[in-house]
């Protein structure tokens, strides 16, 4: 599915999020708080759109994804980033080798998010950080009702016009609605062994950042 959306993925993101994705990416960088020279894994990095702002801080960022189509578009568009093919459920990295691991809009897409969280912990050094940026559930009920209507009715129509694979965006709407609430995802992080777990809502809770420490 991601191979099919790769070509127009960055543009579609900007349009569908009404430009909010730039704010979310800024918030991820602040949350990861990379220090120069740190080794950071951006998992499910796709075309590297989420990796680039991290790399601009001076950290050494590895962009890893299992979609060869996304990686090919990313490598052509952002040759300065090291792209690595790898599955979140069986990462091609040693234990304890990253100072921080982050995943933006990817955990929901893995077949087994709990296993992916455990695998991310395996490759993070003791004391290292995790930041998960993922669609979540708006906290103010009237806003949530409106937003869910946008997801189900408007988003597929817009995707028909801008995306190279509009069916993928119908899946997006369904998967966001089926995704755990913020407190449930926090519990999943804890079950995977992450400590000091907390979260921060962005854009009224339509996106949340979850933090953990290894
Ligand atoms: C919505 S894109 C997010 C890309 C990027 N992080 C961003 O924020 O723009 C989700 C990505 O997750 C990747 N993905 C899904 N399951 C994966 C897995 N098991 N291992 C590695 N990547 C995976 C897909 O290939 C896709 O590129």
JSON list of N, CA, C and O in Angstrom, two decimals, residues 112-155:
[
{"chain": "A", "resi": 112, "resn": "UNK", "atom": "N", "xyz": [1.70, -5.44, 14.40]},
{"chain": "A", "resi": 112, "resn": "UNK", "atom": "CA", "xyz": [1.68, -5.77, 15.83]},
{"chain": "A", "resi": 112, "resn": "UNK", "atom": "C", "xyz": [2.37, -4.63, 16.59]},
{"chain": "A", "resi": 112, "resn": "UNK", "atom": "O", "xyz": [3.58, -4.70, 16.89]},
{"chain": "A", "resi": 113, "resn": "UNK", "atom": "N", "xyz": [1.61, -3.57, 16.93]},
{"chain": "A", "resi": 113, "resn": "UNK", "atom": "CA", "xyz": [2.23, -2.41, 17.57]},
{"chain": "A", "resi": 113, "resn": "UNK", "atom": "C", "xyz": [2.93, -2.75, 18.89]},
{"chain": "A", "resi": 113, "resn": "UNK", "atom": "O", "xyz": [3.99, -2.18, 19.18]},
{"chain": "A", "resi": 114, "resn": "UNK", "atom": "N", "xyz": [2.39, -3.68, 19.66]},
{"chain": "A", "resi": 114, "resn": "UNK", "atom": "CA", "xyz": [3.03, -4.03, 20.93]},
{"chain": "A", "resi": 114, "resn": "UNK", "atom": "C", "xyz": [4.41, -4.64, 20.68]},
{"chain": "A", "resi": 114, "resn": "UNK", "atom": "O", "xyz": [5.40, -4.31, 21.36]},
{"chain": "A", "resi": 115, "resn": "UNK", "atom": "N", "xyz": [4.49, -5.51, 19.67]},
{"chain": "A", "resi": 115, "resn": "UNK", "atom": "CA", "xyz": [5.78, -6.13, 19.34]},
{"chain": "A", "resi": 115, "resn": "UNK", "atom": "C", "xyz": [6.75, -5.07, 18.81]},
{"chain": "A", "resi": 115, "resn": "UNK", "atom": "O", "xyz": [7.96, -5.11, 19.10]},
{"chain": "A", "resi": 116, "resn": "UNK", "atom": "N", "xyz": [6.23, -4.10, 18.03]},
{"chain": "A", "resi": 116, "resn": "UNK", "atom": "CA", "xyz": [7.11, -3.04, 17.51]},
{"chain": "A", "resi": 116, "resn": "UNK", "atom": "C", "xyz": [7.65, -2.20, 18.66]},
{"chain": "A", "resi": 116, "resn": "UNK", "atom": "O", "xyz": [8.83, -1.82, 18.65]},
{"chain": "A", "resi": 117, "resn": "UNK", "atom": "N", "xyz": [6.83, -1.92, 19.67]},
{"chain": "A", "resi": 117, "resn": "UNK", "atom": "CA", "xyz": [7.30, -1.14, 20.82]},
{"chain": "A", "resi": 117, "resn": "UNK", "atom": "C", "xyz": [8.40, -1.88, 21.58]},
{"chain": "A", "resi": 117, "resn": "UNK", "atom": "O", "xyz": [9.36, -1.27, 22.06]},
{"chain": "A", "resi": 118, "resn": "UNK", "atom": "N", "xyz": [8.26, -3.19, 21.68]},
{"chain": "A", "resi": 118, "resn": "UNK", "atom": "CA", "xyz": [9.28, -3.99, 22.37]},
{"chain": "A", "resi": 118, "resn": "UNK", "atom": "C", "xyz": [10.57, -4.02, 21.54]},
{"chain": "A", "resi": 118, "resn": "UNK", "atom": "O", "xyz": [11.68, -3.95, 22.09]},
{"chain": "A", "resi": 119, "resn": "UNK", "atom": "N", "xyz": [10.42, -4.11, 20.23]},
{"chain": "A", "resi": 119, "resn": "UNK", "atom": "CA", "xyz": [11.59, -4.15, 19.35]},
{"chain": "A", "resi": 119, "resn": "UNK", "atom": "C", "xyz": [12.32, -2.79, 19.38]},
{"chain": "A", "resi": 119, "resn": "UNK", "atom": "O", "xyz": [13.56, -2.74, 19.38]},
{"chain": "A", "resi": 120, "resn": "UNK", "atom": "N", "xyz": [11.55, -1.70, 19.46]},
{"chain": "A", "resi": 120, "resn": "UNK", "atom": "CA", "xyz": [12.18, -0.37, 19.56]},
{"chain": "A", "resi": 120, "resn": "UNK", "atom": "C", "xyz": [12.96, -0.27, 20.87]},
{"chain": "A", "resi": 120, "resn": "UNK", "atom": "O", "xyz": [14.03, 0.34, 20.93]},
{"chain": "A", "resi": 121, "resn": "UNK", "atom": "N", "xyz": [12.43, -0.88, 21.91]},
{"chain": "A", "resi": 121, "resn": "UNK", "atom": "CA", "xyz": [13.12, -0.85, 23.21]},
{"chain": "A", "resi": 121, "resn": "UNK", "atom": "C", "xyz": [14.42, -1.64, 23.13]},
{"chain": "A", "resi": 121, "resn": "UNK", "atom": "O", "xyz": [15.44, -1.25, 23.69]},
{"chain": "A", "resi": 122, "resn": "UNK", "atom": "N", "xyz": [14.39, -2.74, 22.41]},
{"chain": "A", "resi": 122, "resn": "UNK", "atom": "CA", "xyz": [15.60, -3.57, 22.29]},
{"chain": "A", "resi": 122, "resn": "UNK", "atom": "C", "xyz": [16.76, -2.77, 21.70]},
{"chain": "A", "resi": 122, "resn": "UNK", "atom": "O", "xyz": [17.90, -2.91, 22.14]},
{"chain": "A", "resi": 123, "resn": "UNK", "atom": "N", "xyz": [16.47, -1.90, 20.70]},
{"chain": "A", "resi": 123, "resn": "UNK", "atom": "CA", "xyz": [17.57, -1.21, 20.02]},
{"chain": "A", "resi": 123, "resn": "UNK", "atom": "C", "xyz": [17.94, 0.12, 20.69]},
{"chain": "A", "resi": 123, "resn": "UNK", "atom": "O", "xyz": [18.85, 0.81, 20.23]},
{"chain": "A", "resi": 124, "resn": "UNK", "atom": "N", "xyz": [17.22, 0.49, 21.76]},
{"chain": "A", "resi": 124, "resn": "UNK", "atom": "CA", "xyz": [17.49, 1.75, 22.46]},
{"chain": "A", "resi": 124, "resn": "UNK", "atom": "C", "xyz": [18.39, 1.48, 23.66]},
{"chain": "A", "resi": 124, "resn": "UNK", "atom": "O", "xyz": [18.17, 0.51, 24.40]},
{"chain": "A", "resi": 125, "resn": "UNK", "atom": "N", "xyz": [19.38, 2.33, 23.87]},
{"chain": "A", "resi": 125, "resn": "UNK", "atom": "CA", "xyz": [20.30, 2.12, 25.01]},
{"chain": "A", "resi": 125, "resn": "UNK", "atom": "C", "xyz": [19.55, 2.40, 26.32]},
{"chain": "A", "resi": 125, "resn": "UNK", "atom": "O", "xyz": [18.59, 3.18, 26.33]},
{"chain": "A", "resi": 126, "resn": "UNK", "atom": "N", "xyz": [20.00, 1.81, 27.42]},
{"chain": "A", "resi": 126, "resn": "UNK", "atom": "CA", "xyz": [19.38, 2.11, 28.71]},
{"chain": "A", "resi": 126, "resn": "UNK", "atom": "C", "xyz": [19.42, 3.62, 28.96]},
{"chain": "A", "resi": 126, "resn": "UNK", "atom": "O", "xyz": [20.46, 4.25, 28.75]},
{"chain": "A", "resi": 127, "resn": "UNK", "atom": "N", "xyz": [18.30, 4.19, 29.35]},
{"chain": "A", "resi": 127, "resn": "UNK", "atom": "CA", "xyz": [18.22, 5.64, 29.56]},
{"chain": "A", "resi": 127, "resn": "UNK", "atom": "C", "xyz": [17.85, 6.40, 28.30]},
{"chain": "A", "resi": 127, "resn": "UNK", "atom": "O", "xyz": [17.60, 7.61, 28.34]},
{"chain": "A", "resi": 128, "resn": "UNK", "atom": "N", "xyz": [17.82, 5.72, 27.16]},
{"chain": "A", "resi": 128, "resn": "UNK", "atom": "CA", "xyz": [17.45, 6.36, 25.89]},
{"chain": "A", "resi": 128, "resn": "UNK", "atom": "C", "xyz": [15.96, 6.64, 25.83]},
{"chain": "A", "resi": 128, "resn": "UNK", "atom": "O", "xyz": [15.18, 6.15, 26.64]},
{"chain": "A", "resi": 129, "resn": "UNK", "atom": "N", "xyz": [15.56, 7.47, 24.82]},
{"chain": "A", "resi": 129, "resn": "UNK", "atom": "CA", "xyz": [14.17, 7.95, 24.77]},
{"chain": "A", "resi": 129, "resn": "UNK", "atom": "C", "xyz": [13.39, 7.36, 23.59]},
{"chain": "A", "resi": 129, "resn": "UNK", "atom": "O", "xyz": [13.96, 7.08, 22.55]},
{"chain": "A", "resi": 130, "resn": "UNK", "atom": "N", "xyz": [12.08, 7.30, 23.82]},
{"chain": "A", "resi": 130, "resn": "UNK", "atom": "CA", "xyz": [11.14, 6.93, 22.75]},
{"chain": "A", "resi": 130, "resn": "UNK", "atom": "C", "xyz": [10.14, 8.07, 22.58]},
{"chain": "A", "resi": 130, "resn": "UNK", "atom": "O", "xyz": [9.63, 8.60, 23.57]},
{"chain": "A", "resi": 131, "resn": "UNK", "atom": "N", "xyz": [9.88, 8.45, 21.33]},
{"chain": "A", "resi": 131, "resn": "UNK", "atom": "CA", "xyz": [8.79, 9.39, 21.05]},
{"chain": "A", "resi": 131, "resn": "UNK", "atom": "C", "xyz": [7.93, 8.80, 19.94]},
{"chain": "A", "resi": 131, "resn": "UNK", "atom": "O", "xyz": [8.43, 8.52, 18.84]},
{"chain": "A", "resi": 132, "resn": "UNK", "atom": "N", "xyz": [6.67, 8.58, 20.25]},
{"chain": "A", "resi": 132, "resn": "UNK", "atom": "CA", "xyz": [5.71, 8.09, 19.26]},
{"chain": "A", "resi": 132, "resn": "UNK", "atom": "C", "xyz": [4.78, 9.24, 18.90]},
{"chain": "A", "resi": 132, "resn": "UNK", "atom": "O", "xyz": [4.13, 9.82, 19.78]},
{"chain": "A", "resi": 133, "resn": "UNK", "atom": "N", "xyz": [4.74, 9.57, 17.62]},
{"chain": "A", "resi": 133, "resn": "UNK", "atom": "CA", "xyz": [3.80, 10.59, 17.13]},
{"chain": "A", "resi": 133, "resn": "UNK", "atom": "C", "xyz": [2.75, 9.85, 16.32]},
{"chain": "A", "resi": 133, "resn": "UNK", "atom": "O", "xyz": [3.10, 9.17, 15.35]},
{"chain": "A", "resi": 134, "resn": "UNK", "atom": "N", "xyz": [1.51, 9.95, 16.75]},
{"chain": "A", "resi": 134, "resn": "UNK", "atom": "CA", "xyz": [0.48, 9.15, 16.06]},
{"chain": "A", "resi": 134, "resn": "UNK", "atom": "C", "xyz": [-0.86, 9.87, 16.12]},
{"chain": "A", "resi": 134, "resn": "UNK", "atom": "O", "xyz": [-1.12, 10.66, 17.03]},
{"chain": "A", "resi": 135, "resn": "UNK", "atom": "N", "xyz": [-1.69, 9.61, 15.13]},
{"chain": "A", "resi": 135, "resn": "UNK", "atom": "CA", "xyz": [-3.06, 10.11, 15.21]},
{"chain": "A", "resi": 135, "resn": "UNK", "atom": "C", "xyz": [-3.70, 9.58, 16.48]},
{"chain": "A", "resi": 135, "resn": "UNK", "atom": "O", "xyz": [-3.41, 8.46, 16.92]},
{"chain": "A", "resi": 136, "resn": "UNK", "atom": "N", "xyz": [-4.59, 10.38, 17.07]},
{"chain": "A", "resi": 136, "resn": "UNK", "atom": "CA", "xyz": [-5.19, 9.99, 18.34]},
{"chain": "A", "resi": 136, "resn": "UNK", "atom": "C", "xyz": [-6.66, 10.41, 18.31]},
{"chain": "A", "resi": 136, "resn": "UNK", "atom": "O", "xyz": [-7.26, 10.43, 17.23]},
{"chain": "A", "resi": 137, "resn": "UNK", "atom": "N", "xyz": [-7.19, 10.74, 19.47]},
{"chain": "A", "resi": 137, "resn": "UNK", "atom": "CA", "xyz": [-8.63, 11.05, 19.54]},
{"chain": "A", "resi": 137, "resn": "UNK", "atom": "C", "xyz": [-8.82, 12.42, 20.20]},
{"chain": "A", "resi": 137, "resn": "UNK", "atom": "O", "xyz": [-8.31, 12.64, 21.32]},
{"chain": "A", "resi": 138, "resn": "UNK", "atom": "N", "xyz": [-9.50, 13.31, 19.50]},
{"chain": "A", "resi": 138, "resn": "UNK", "atom": "CA", "xyz": [-9.73, 14.67, 20.01]},
{"chain": "A", "resi": 138, "resn": "UNK", "atom": "C", "xyz": [-10.41, 14.59, 21.37]},
{"chain": "A", "resi": 138, "resn": "UNK", "atom": "O", "xyz": [-11.26, 13.73, 21.61]},
{"chain": "A", "resi": 139, "resn": "UNK", "atom": "N", "xyz": [-10.01, 15.48, 22.26]},
{"chain": "A", "resi": 139, "resn": "UNK", "atom": "CA", "xyz": [-10.49, 15.39, 23.65]},
{"chain": "A", "resi": 139, "resn": "UNK", "atom": "C", "xyz": [-11.82, 16.11, 23.86]},
{"chain": "A", "resi": 139, "resn": "UNK", "atom": "O", "xyz": [-12.56, 15.76, 24.76]},
{"chain": "A", "resi": 140, "resn": "UNK", "atom": "N", "xyz": [-12.15, 17.10, 23.03]},
{"chain": "A", "resi": 140, "resn": "UNK", "atom": "CA", "xyz": [-13.39, 17.87, 23.18]},
{"chain": "A", "resi": 140, "resn": "UNK", "atom": "C", "xyz": [-14.45, 17.22, 22.27]},
{"chain": "A", "resi": 140, "resn": "UNK", "atom": "O", "xyz": [-14.29, 17.18, 21.04]},
{"chain": "A", "resi": 141, "resn": "UNK", "atom": "N", "xyz": [-15.50, 16.67, 22.90]},
{"chain": "A", "resi": 141, "resn": "UNK", "atom": "CA", "xyz": [-16.42, 15.80, 22.15]},
{"chain": "A", "resi": 141, "resn": "UNK", "atom": "C", "xyz": [-17.00, 16.45, 20.88]},
{"chain": "A", "resi": 141, "resn": "UNK", "atom": "O", "xyz": [-16.97, 15.81, 19.81]},
{"chain": "A", "resi": 142, "resn": "UNK", "atom": "N", "xyz": [-17.52, 17.70, 20.93]},
{"chain": "A", "resi": 142, "resn": "UNK", "atom": "CA", "xyz": [-18.08, 18.26, 19.68]},
{"chain": "A", "resi": 142, "resn": "UNK", "atom": "C", "xyz": [-17.02, 18.32, 18.57]},
{"chain": "A", "resi": 142, "resn": "UNK", "atom": "O", "xyz": [-17.32, 18.06, 17.40]},
{"chain": "A", "resi": 143, "resn": "UNK", "atom": "N", "xyz": [-15.78, 18.65, 18.94]},
{"chain": "A", "resi": 143, "resn": "UNK", "atom": "CA", "xyz": [-14.70, 18.70, 17.94]},
{"chain": "A", "resi": 143, "resn": "UNK", "atom": "C", "xyz": [-14.43, 17.30, 17.40]},
{"chain": "A", "resi": 143, "resn": "UNK", "atom": "O", "xyz": [-14.22, 17.10, 16.21]},
{"chain": "A", "resi": 144, "resn": "UNK", "atom": "N", "xyz": [-14.48, 16.30, 18.32]},
{"chain": "A", "resi": 144, "resn": "UNK", "atom": "CA", "xyz": [-14.21, 14.92, 17.88]},
{"chain": "A", "resi": 144, "resn": "UNK", "atom": "C", "xyz": [-15.26, 14.47, 16.85]},
{"chain": "A", "resi": 144, "resn": "UNK", "atom": "O", "xyz": [-14.94, 13.85, 15.84]},
{"chain": "A", "resi": 145, "resn": "UNK", "atom": "N", "xyz": [-16.52, 14.84, 17.12]},
{"chain": "A", "resi": 145, "resn": "UNK", "atom": "CA", "xyz": [-17.60, 14.44, 16.20]},
{"chain": "A", "resi": 145, "resn": "UNK", "atom": "C", "xyz": [-17.36, 15.06, 14.81]},
{"chain": "A", "resi": 145, "resn": "UNK", "atom": "O", "xyz": [-17.44, 14.38, 13.78]},
{"chain": "A", "resi": 146, "resn": "UNK", "atom": "N", "xyz": [-17.02, 16.36, 14.81]},
{"chain": "A", "resi": 146, "resn": "UNK", "atom": "CA", "xyz": [-16.76, 17.05, 13.54]},
{"chain": "A", "resi": 146, "resn": "UNK", "atom": "C", "xyz": [-15.57, 16.43, 12.81]},
{"chain": "A", "resi": 146, "resn": "UNK", "atom": "O", "xyz": [-15.61, 16.18, 11.61]},
{"chain": "A", "resi": 147, "resn": "UNK", "atom": "N", "xyz": [-14.51, 16.17, 13.57]},
{"chain": "A", "resi": 147, "resn": "UNK", "atom": "CA", "xyz": [-13.28, 15.64, 12.97]},
{"chain": "A", "resi": 147, "resn": "UNK", "atom": "C", "xyz": [-13.53, 14.24, 12.39]},
{"chain": "A", "resi": 147, "resn": "UNK", "atom": "O", "xyz": [-13.05, 13.91, 11.30]},
{"chain": "A", "resi": 148, "resn": "UNK", "atom": "N", "xyz": [-14.33, 13.43, 13.10]},
{"chain": "A", "resi": 148, "resn": "UNK", "atom": "CA", "xyz": [-14.60, 12.08, 12.59]},
{"chain": "A", "resi": 148, "resn": "UNK", "atom": "C", "xyz": [-15.40, 12.15, 11.29]},
{"chain": "A", "resi": 148, "resn": "UNK", "atom": "O", "xyz": [-15.23, 11.34, 10.39]},
{"chain": "A", "resi": 149, "resn": "UNK", "atom": "N", "xyz": [-16.28, 13.18, 11.20]},
{"chain": "A", "resi": 149, "resn": "UNK", "atom": "CA", "xyz": [-17.01, 13.37, 9.93]},
{"chain": "A", "resi": 149, "resn": "UNK", "atom": "C", "xyz": [-16.05, 13.75, 8.82]},
{"chain": "A", "resi": 149, "resn": "UNK", "atom": "O", "xyz": [-16.16, 13.29, 7.68]},
{"chain": "A", "resi": 150, "resn": "UNK", "atom": "N", "xyz": [-15.07, 14.61, 9.15]},
{"chain": "A", "resi": 150, "resn": "UNK", "atom": "CA", "xyz": [-14.06, 15.00, 8.15]},
{"chain": "A", "resi": 150, "resn": "UNK", "atom": "C", "xyz": [-13.31, 13.76, 7.66]},
{"chain": "A", "resi": 150, "resn": "UNK", "atom": "O", "xyz": [-13.11, 13.56, 6.46]},
{"chain": "A", "resi": 151, "resn": "UNK", "atom": "N", "xyz": [-12.93, 12.90, 8.63]},
{"chain": "A", "resi": 151, "resn": "UNK", "atom": "CA", "xyz": [-12.18, 11.70, 8.28]},
{"chain": "A", "resi": 151, "resn": "UNK", "atom": "C", "xyz": [-12.94, 10.80, 7.33]},
{"chain": "A", "resi": 151, "resn": "UNK", "atom": "O", "xyz": [-12.41, 10.30, 6.34]},
{"chain": "A", "resi": 152, "resn": "UNK", "atom": "N", "xyz": [-14.23, 10.60, 7.65]},
{"chain": "A", "resi": 152, "resn": "UNK", "atom": "CA", "xyz": [-15.01, 9.60, 6.92]},
{"chain": "A", "resi": 152, "resn": "UNK", "atom": "C", "xyz": [-15.54, 10.16, 5.60]},
{"chain": "A", "resi": 152, "resn": "UNK", "atom": "O", "xyz": [-15.57, 9.46, 4.59]},
{"chain": "A", "resi": 153, "resn": "UNK", "atom": "N", "xyz": [-15.92, 11.46, 5.60]},
{"chain": "A", "resi": 153, "resn": "UNK", "atom": "CA", "xyz": [-16.57, 12.00, 4.39]},
{"chain": "A", "resi": 153, "resn": "UNK", "atom": "C", "xyz": [-15.63, 12.84, 3.53]},
{"chain": "A", "resi": 153, "resn": "UNK", "atom": "O", "xyz": [-15.50, 12.59, 2.34]},
{"chain": "A", "resi": 154, "resn": "UNK", "atom": "N", "xyz": [-14.96, 13.85, 4.15]},
{"chain": "A", "resi": 154, "resn": "UNK", "atom": "CA", "xyz": [-14.19, 14.80, 3.32]},
{"chain": "A", "resi": 154, "resn": "UNK", "atom": "C", "xyz": [-12.83, 14.24, 2.92]},
{"chain": "A", "resi": 154, "resn": "UNK", "atom": "O", "xyz": [-12.41, 14.40, 1.77]},
{"chain": "A", "resi": 155, "resn": "UNK", "atom": "N", "xyz": [-12.15, 13.58, 3.85]},
{"chain": "A", "resi": 155, "resn": "UNK", "atom": "CA", "xyz": [-10.78, 13.14, 3.56]},
{"chain": "A", "resi": 155, "resn": "UNK", "atom": "C", "xyz": [-10.69, 12.24, 2.32]},
{"chain": "A", "resi": 155, "resn": "UNK", "atom": "O", "xyz": [-9.85, 12.47, 1.45]}
]
